[in-house]
């Protein structure tokens, strides 16, 4: 036990480890409670813009957790926790349901939902998505599921089966954070997706000499040659936005265009966008 061992050990790693484990366990309990309470979790939406028309074409659903004592906790912290503690299915179902209700409210826009490889590895995942879409009367082709490369490494092949079933039904797939993981052009070769989301690290390297422009150009080239659409993530300046348009990127997403926002803020934004469009 850390407390009974030497003072140095205690100071160096004892309490640290204890604390980490305790924090994790506490946070897991809190997340479980949050899923039951219902009012701590909220789905935000980030508009995705068509590069050509400058109009909003889709919304990406992004989960938010407002912890009662700790404040906002980043999805990068609690999504992995949900994945290892068996809570991801309920979390994913919550997001999908919210996203479907939002999609019904804004029938002109597509809806993108992030899916963990753990969820996609469940045998009944595809059936759950079908049933949710049916309940809300959402055209399957309006839903785009964002997966990461981990989902493509699944050895049991369950992810692949779910992807195939969902795609046959009309649901779209996007490969998120492209370029950060094990992705290679070779892997792209036999990829069952409809879109590539170019990771923001490339966009943000535009002003560096070894910069992202050449990389993004080749990603867009290969994607288009394969008939896939491309979205650039993390567009933070007008300059980046211009470069990406010139590179032929199809959709743009980032703080420069719009930040992720609550459903109410989204209603306000889309209200003003509509007014702008009809009055011009
Ligand atoms: P992601 O799917 O790649 O989402 C994009 C992330 O980049 C979001 O962070 C978004 O807020 C942020 N972002 C958007 N525009 C900009 C920009 O211009 N600059 C910068 N620096 N960041 C930008 P967020 O919401 O914190 O989510 C982080 C990650 O957590 C997501 O990355 C996704 O992998 C995961 N995630 C979020 N919501 C869900 C969910 O409902 N289910 C699952 N399974 N994962 C989720
Ligand atoms: Mg995403
Ligand atoms: Mg991403
Ligand atoms: Mg990400």
CSV table of C-alpha atoms and ligand atoms in Angstrom, one decimal:
chain,number,residue,atom,x,y,z
A,1,UNK,CA,0.0,0.0,0.0
A,2,UNK,CA,1.3,3.4,-0.9
A,3,UNK,CA,0.8,4.9,2.5
A,4,UNK,CA,2.9,2.3,4.3
A,5,UNK,CA,5.8,2.3,1.8
A,6,UNK,CA,8.7,4.7,1.9
A,7,UNK,CA,8.1,8.4,1.9
A,8,UNK,CA,9.8,8.8,-1.5
A,9,UNK,CA,7.8,6.2,-3.2
A,10,UNK,CA,4.7,7.8,-1.7
A,11,UNK,CA,5.7,11.1,-3.0
A,12,UNK,CA,6.8,9.9,-6.4
A,13,UNK,CA,4.0,7.7,-7.5
A,14,UNK,CA,1.9,6.4,-4.7
A,15,UNK,CA,-0.7,9.1,-4.3
A,16,UNK,CA,-0.6,9.9,-8.0
A,17,UNK,CA,-1.6,6.4,-9.0
A,18,UNK,CA,-4.2,6.2,-6.3
A,19,UNK,CA,-5.6,9.5,-7.3
A,20,UNK,CA,-5.8,8.6,-10.9
A,21,UNK,CA,-7.6,5.4,-10.2
A,22,UNK,CA,-10.0,7.1,-7.8
A,23,UNK,CA,-10.7,10.0,-10.2
A,24,UNK,CA,-11.4,7.5,-13.0
A,25,UNK,CA,-13.8,5.5,-10.8
A,26,UNK,CA,-15.5,8.6,-9.6
A,27,UNK,CA,-15.9,10.0,-13.0
A,28,UNK,CA,-17.3,6.7,-14.2
A,29,UNK,CA,-19.9,6.8,-11.4
A,30,UNK,CA,-20.7,10.4,-12.3
A,31,UNK,CA,-21.1,9.5,-16.0
A,32,UNK,CA,-23.5,6.7,-15.1
A,33,UNK,CA,-25.5,9.1,-12.9
A,34,UNK,CA,-25.4,11.7,-15.7
A,35,UNK,CA,-27.0,9.2,-18.1
A,36,UNK,CA,-29.7,8.6,-15.6
A,37,UNK,CA,-30.3,12.2,-14.6
A,38,UNK,CA,-30.5,13.3,-18.2
A,39,UNK,CA,-29.9,17.0,-17.7
A,40,UNK,CA,-26.1,17.0,-17.6
A,41,UNK,CA,-25.6,15.7,-21.1
A,42,UNK,CA,-26.4,17.9,-24.0
A,43,UNK,CA,-25.9,17.6,-27.8
A,44,UNK,CA,-24.3,20.5,-29.4
A,45,UNK,CA,-24.3,21.0,-33.2
A,46,UNK,CA,-21.5,22.4,-35.4
A,47,UNK,CA,-22.7,23.6,-38.8
A,48,UNK,CA,-20.8,22.2,-41.9
A,49,UNK,CA,-20.6,24.6,-44.9
A,50,UNK,CA,-20.7,23.8,-48.5
A,51,UNK,CA,-17.4,25.2,-49.9
A,52,UNK,CA,-19.0,26.2,-53.2
A,53,UNK,CA,-22.3,27.8,-52.0
A,54,UNK,CA,-21.1,29.0,-48.5
A,55,UNK,CA,-24.4,27.6,-47.2
A,56,UNK,CA,-24.9,25.2,-44.3
A,57,UNK,CA,-25.3,21.7,-45.7
A,58,UNK,CA,-25.1,19.6,-42.5
A,59,UNK,CA,-24.8,19.6,-38.7
A,60,UNK,CA,-22.3,17.5,-36.7
A,61,UNK,CA,-23.6,16.4,-33.4
A,62,UNK,CA,-21.1,16.8,-30.6
A,63,UNK,CA,-21.8,15.6,-27.0
A,64,UNK,CA,-21.3,17.9,-24.1
A,65,UNK,CA,-21.2,17.0,-20.4
A,66,UNK,CA,-21.9,19.7,-17.8
A,67,UNK,CA,-20.6,18.0,-14.6
A,68,UNK,CA,-22.4,19.4,-11.5
A,69,UNK,CA,-19.2,20.2,-9.7
A,70,UNK,CA,-16.4,19.9,-12.2
A,71,UNK,CA,-18.0,22.0,-15.0
A,72,UNK,CA,-17.6,21.1,-18.6
A,73,UNK,CA,-15.7,17.8,-19.2
A,74,UNK,CA,-14.2,17.3,-22.7
A,75,UNK,CA,-15.5,14.4,-24.8
A,76,UNK,CA,-11.8,13.3,-25.2
A,77,UNK,CA,-11.9,12.5,-21.5
A,78,UNK,CA,-15.3,10.9,-21.1
A,79,UNK,CA,-15.8,9.1,-24.4
A,80,UNK,CA,-12.8,6.7,-23.8
A,81,UNK,CA,-14.2,6.2,-20.2
A,82,UNK,CA,-17.6,5.4,-21.6
A,83,UNK,CA,-16.0,3.0,-24.0
A,84,UNK,CA,-14.2,1.0,-21.3
A,85,UNK,CA,-17.0,1.1,-18.8
A,86,UNK,CA,-19.8,-0.2,-21.0
A,87,UNK,CA,-21.6,3.1,-21.0
A,88,UNK,CA,-20.9,4.0,-24.6
A,89,UNK,CA,-24.0,2.3,-26.0
A,90,UNK,CA,-26.3,4.4,-23.9
A,91,UNK,CA,-24.4,7.5,-24.6
A,92,UNK,CA,-24.4,6.8,-28.3
A,93,UNK,CA,-28.1,6.0,-28.3
A,94,UNK,CA,-28.8,9.3,-26.5
A,95,UNK,CA,-26.8,11.3,-29.1
A,96,UNK,CA,-28.4,9.5,-32.0
A,97,UNK,CA,-31.9,10.2,-30.7
A,98,UNK,CA,-31.2,13.8,-30.1
A,99,UNK,CA,-29.6,14.1,-33.5
A,100,UNK,CA,-32.6,12.5,-35.2
A,101,UNK,CA,-35.0,14.9,-33.5
A,102,UNK,CA,-32.8,17.8,-34.7
A,103,UNK,CA,-32.7,16.4,-38.2
A,104,UNK,CA,-36.5,16.3,-38.2
A,105,UNK,CA,-36.6,19.9,-37.1
A,106,UNK,CA,-34.3,21.0,-39.9
A,107,UNK,CA,-35.3,18.9,-42.9
A,108,UNK,CA,-32.9,20.8,-45.4
A,109,UNK,CA,-29.8,19.7,-43.5
A,110,UNK,CA,-28.0,16.4,-43.2
A,111,UNK,CA,-26.9,15.2,-39.8
A,112,UNK,CA,-23.5,13.8,-38.8
A,113,UNK,CA,-23.0,11.6,-35.7
A,114,UNK,CA,-19.7,10.3,-34.3
A,115,UNK,CA,-19.7,6.6,-33.6
A,116,UNK,CA,-17.3,4.8,-31.4
A,117,UNK,CA,-15.7,1.6,-32.8
A,118,UNK,CA,-17.0,-0.1,-29.6
A,119,UNK,CA,-20.6,0.8,-30.5
A,120,UNK,CA,-20.1,-0.2,-34.1
A,121,UNK,CA,-18.7,-3.5,-32.9
A,122,UNK,CA,-22.1,-4.5,-31.3
A,123,UNK,CA,-24.1,-7.0,-33.3
A,124,UNK,CA,-27.4,-5.1,-33.0
A,125,UNK,CA,-26.0,-1.6,-33.8
A,126,UNK,CA,-27.3,-1.4,-37.4
A,127,UNK,CA,-30.8,-2.5,-36.3
A,128,UNK,CA,-30.8,0.1,-33.6
A,129,UNK,CA,-30.0,2.8,-36.1
A,130,UNK,CA,-32.7,1.6,-38.5
A,131,UNK,CA,-35.3,1.7,-35.8
A,132,UNK,CA,-34.3,5.1,-34.6
A,133,UNK,CA,-34.4,6.6,-38.1
A,134,UNK,CA,-37.8,5.0,-38.7
A,135,UNK,CA,-39.2,6.3,-35.4
A,136,UNK,CA,-38.2,9.9,-36.4
A,137,UNK,CA,-39.1,9.5,-40.1
A,138,UNK,CA,-35.6,10.4,-41.2
A,139,UNK,CA,-34.4,9.5,-44.6
A,140,UNK,CA,-31.4,7.2,-44.1
A,141,UNK,CA,-29.3,9.1,-46.6
A,142,UNK,CA,-29.5,12.2,-44.4
A,143,UNK,CA,-27.5,10.5,-41.7
A,144,UNK,CA,-23.7,10.3,-41.9
A,145,UNK,CA,-21.9,8.2,-39.3
A,146,UNK,CA,-18.4,9.4,-38.5
A,147,UNK,CA,-16.0,6.6,-37.7
A,148,UNK,CA,-12.3,6.5,-37.1
A,149,UNK,CA,-9.8,4.1,-38.3
A,150,UNK,CA,-10.1,1.9,-35.2
A,151,UNK,CA,-13.4,0.8,-36.6
A,152,UNK,CA,-11.7,-0.6,-39.7
A,153,UNK,CA,-9.2,-2.6,-37.6
A,154,UNK,CA,-11.9,-4.7,-36.0
A,155,UNK,CA,-10.9,-8.3,-36.4
A,156,UNK,CA,-14.2,-9.9,-35.6
A,157,UNK,CA,-15.6,-8.1,-38.7
A,158,UNK,CA,-18.7,-6.9,-36.8
A,159,UNK,CA,-18.0,-3.3,-37.6
A,160,UNK,CA,-17.7,-4.1,-41.2
A,161,UNK,CA,-21.0,-6.0,-41.2
A,162,UNK,CA,-22.7,-3.1,-39.6
A,163,UNK,CA,-21.2,-0.7,-42.0
A,164,UNK,CA,-22.3,-2.8,-45.0
A,165,UNK,CA,-25.8,-3.2,-43.7
A,166,UNK,CA,-26.2,0.5,-42.9
A,167,UNK,CA,-24.8,1.5,-46.3
A,168,UNK,CA,-27.2,-0.8,-48.1
A,169,UNK,CA,-30.0,0.9,-46.3
A,170,UNK,CA,-28.7,4.3,-47.4
A,171,UNK,CA,-26.8,5.6,-44.4
A,172,UNK,CA,-23.6,7.5,-45.2
A,173,UNK,CA,-20.2,7.0,-43.6
A,174,UNK,CA,-17.3,9.4,-43.1
A,175,UNK,CA,-13.8,8.6,-42.0
A,176,UNK,CA,-13.0,11.2,-39.3
A,177,UNK,CA,-9.6,12.7,-38.5
A,178,UNK,CA,-8.1,11.3,-41.7
A,179,UNK,CA,-4.3,11.3,-41.7
A,180,UNK,CA,-3.7,11.1,-38.0
A,181,UNK,CA,-3.9,7.4,-37.4
A,182,UNK,CA,-2.8,4.3,-39.4
A,183,UNK,CA,-4.5,5.7,-42.5
A,184,UNK,CA,-2.6,5.1,-45.6
A,185,UNK,CA,-3.7,5.6,-49.2
A,186,UNK,CA,-3.5,1.8,-49.4
A,187,UNK,CA,-6.2,1.5,-46.8
A,188,UNK,CA,-8.3,4.1,-48.7
A,189,UNK,CA,-8.2,1.7,-51.6
A,190,UNK,CA,-10.8,-0.7,-50.1
A,191,UNK,CA,-12.6,1.7,-47.8
A,192,UNK,CA,-16.3,1.5,-47.5
A,193,UNK,CA,-17.0,5.2,-46.8
A,194,UNK,CA,-18.5,8.1,-48.6
A,195,UNK,CA,-16.5,10.9,-47.2
A,196,UNK,CA,-13.1,11.8,-45.8
A,197,UNK,CA,-12.8,14.4,-43.0
A,198,UNK,CA,-9.3,15.9,-43.3
A,199,UNK,CA,-7.8,16.3,-39.8
A,200,UNK,CA,-7.4,19.8,-38.6
A,201,UNK,CA,-3.7,19.4,-38.0
A,202,UNK,CA,-3.1,19.6,-41.8
A,203,UNK,CA,-5.3,22.7,-42.1
A,204,UNK,CA,-3.5,24.3,-39.3
A,205,UNK,CA,-0.1,23.6,-40.9
A,206,UNK,CA,-0.9,25.6,-43.9
A,207,UNK,CA,1.4,28.5,-42.9
A,208,UNK,CA,4.4,26.2,-42.2
A,209,UNK,CA,7.0,25.6,-44.9
A,210,UNK,CA,6.6,21.8,-44.8
A,211,UNK,CA,2.9,22.7,-44.6
A,212,UNK,CA,-0.3,20.9,-45.1
A,213,UNK,CA,-1.2,22.3,-48.5
A,214,UNK,CA,0.5,19.6,-50.4
A,215,UNK,CA,-0.9,16.9,-48.2
A,216,UNK,CA,-4.4,18.2,-48.3
A,217,UNK,CA,-4.1,18.5,-52.1
A,218,UNK,CA,-3.2,14.9,-52.4
A,219,UNK,CA,-5.9,13.7,-50.0
A,220,UNK,CA,-8.5,15.6,-52.0
A,221,UNK,CA,-7.1,14.2,-55.2
A,222,UNK,CA,-7.2,10.6,-54.1
A,223,UNK,CA,-10.6,11.1,-52.5
A,224,UNK,CA,-12.2,12.6,-55.6
A,225,UNK,CA,-10.6,9.9,-57.8
A,226,UNK,CA,-12.4,7.4,-55.7
A,227,UNK,CA,-15.6,9.3,-55.7
A,228,UNK,CA,-15.5,10.3,-52.1
A,229,UNK,CA,-16.4,13.8,-50.8
A,230,UNK,CA,-14.0,15.7,-48.5
A,231,UNK,CA,-14.6,17.9,-45.5
A,232,UNK,CA,-11.8,20.0,-44.0
A,233,UNK,CA,-11.9,20.2,-40.2
A,234,UNK,CA,-10.6,23.0,-38.0
A,235,UNK,CA,-11.0,25.9,-40.4
A,236,UNK,CA,-10.1,28.9,-38.2
A,237,UNK,CA,-9.2,31.6,-40.7
A,238,UNK,CA,-10.6,33.1,-43.9
A,239,UNK,CA,-7.2,32.4,-45.5
A,240,UNK,CA,-7.4,28.7,-44.7
A,241,UNK,CA,-11.0,28.7,-46.0
A,242,UNK,CA,-9.8,30.3,-49.3
A,243,UNK,CA,-7.0,27.8,-49.7
A,244,UNK,CA,-9.3,24.9,-49.1
A,245,UNK,CA,-11.9,26.2,-51.6
A,246,UNK,CA,-9.1,26.4,-54.2
A,247,UNK,CA,-7.9,22.9,-53.4
A,248,UNK,CA,-11.4,21.7,-54.3
A,249,UNK,CA,-12.5,20.6,-50.8
A,250,UNK,CA,-16.2,20.0,-50.8
A,251,UNK,CA,-17.2,21.0,-47.3
A,252,UNK,CA,-15.7,23.2,-44.6
A,253,UNK,CA,-16.1,23.1,-40.9
A,254,UNK,CA,-14.4,25.1,-38.2
A,255,UNK,CA,-14.5,28.0,-35.7
A,256,UNK,CA,-14.1,30.5,-38.4
A,257,UNK,CA,-17.4,29.4,-39.9
A,258,UNK,CA,-19.3,28.4,-36.8
A,259,UNK,CA,-18.6,26.9,-33.4
A,260,UNK,CA,-20.5,24.0,-32.0
A,261,UNK,CA,-23.6,25.4,-30.3
A,262,UNK,CA,-26.7,24.5,-28.4
A,263,UNK,CA,-29.9,23.7,-30.1
A,264,UNK,CA,-31.3,27.1,-29.2
A,265,UNK,CA,-28.4,28.9,-30.6
A,266,UNK,CA,-28.7,26.8,-33.7
A,267,UNK,CA,-32.3,27.8,-34.1
A,268,UNK,CA,-31.3,31.4,-33.8
A,269,UNK,CA,-28.5,31.0,-36.4
A,270,UNK,CA,-30.6,29.1,-38.9
A,271,UNK,CA,-33.4,31.7,-38.4
A,272,UNK,CA,-31.1,34.5,-39.3
A,273,UNK,CA,-29.5,32.5,-42.2
A,274,UNK,CA,-33.0,31.9,-43.6
A,275,UNK,CA,-33.9,35.6,-43.3
A,276,UNK,CA,-30.7,36.6,-44.9
A,277,UNK,CA,-31.3,34.3,-47.8
A,278,UNK,CA,-34.9,35.3,-48.4
A,279,UNK,CA,-34.2,39.0,-48.1
A,280,UNK,CA,-31.3,39.1,-50.5
B,1,LIG,P1,-14.3,15.1,-34.0
B,1,LIG,O1,-15.4,14.3,-34.4
B,1,LIG,O2,-13.1,15.2,-34.9
B,1,LIG,O3,-15.0,16.6,-33.8
B,1,LIG,C1,-14.3,17.8,-34.1
B,1,LIG,C2,-13.8,18.4,-32.8
B,1,LIG,O4,-13.1,19.6,-33.2
B,1,LIG,C3,-14.9,18.9,-31.9
B,1,LIG,O5,-14.3,18.8,-30.5
B,1,LIG,C4,-15.0,20.4,-32.3
B,1,LIG,O6,-15.5,21.2,-31.2
B,1,LIG,C5,-13.6,20.7,-32.6
B,1,LIG,N1,-13.5,21.8,-33.6
B,1,LIG,C6,-14.4,22.2,-34.5
B,1,LIG,N2,-13.9,23.3,-35.2
B,1,LIG,C7,-12.7,23.5,-34.7
B,1,LIG,C8,-11.7,24.5,-35.0
B,1,LIG,O7,-11.8,25.3,-35.9
B,1,LIG,N3,-10.5,24.5,-34.3
B,1,LIG,C9,-10.3,23.6,-33.3
B,1,LIG,N4,-9.2,23.6,-32.6
B,1,LIG,N5,-11.3,22.6,-33.0
B,1,LIG,C10,-12.4,22.6,-33.7
B,1,LIG,P2,-15.2,18.2,-29.4
B,1,LIG,O8,-16.6,18.6,-29.5
B,1,LIG,O9,-14.4,18.5,-28.1
B,1,LIG,O10,-15.1,16.6,-29.6
B,1,LIG,C11,-13.8,16.0,-29.6
B,1,LIG,C12,-14.0,14.6,-30.1
B,1,LIG,O11,-14.8,13.8,-29.3
B,1,LIG,C13,-14.7,14.5,-31.5
B,1,LIG,O12,-13.8,14.7,-32.5
B,1,LIG,C14,-15.2,13.0,-31.5
B,1,LIG,O13,-14.1,12.2,-31.8
B,1,LIG,C15,-15.5,12.8,-30.0
B,1,LIG,N6,-16.9,13.0,-29.8
B,1,LIG,C16,-17.7,14.1,-29.7
B,1,LIG,N7,-19.0,13.9,-29.5
B,1,LIG,C17,-19.1,12.5,-29.7
B,1,LIG,C18,-20.2,11.6,-29.6
B,1,LIG,O14,-21.4,12.0,-29.5
B,1,LIG,N8,-19.9,10.3,-29.7
B,1,LIG,C19,-18.6,9.8,-29.9
B,1,LIG,N9,-18.4,8.5,-30.0
B,1,LIG,N10,-17.6,10.6,-30.0
B,1,LIG,C20,-17.8,12.0,-29.8
B,2,LIG,MG1,-16.4,14.0,-36.1
B,3,LIG,MG1,-12.5,15.0,-36.6
B,4,LIG,MG1,-11.5,13.8,-33.3
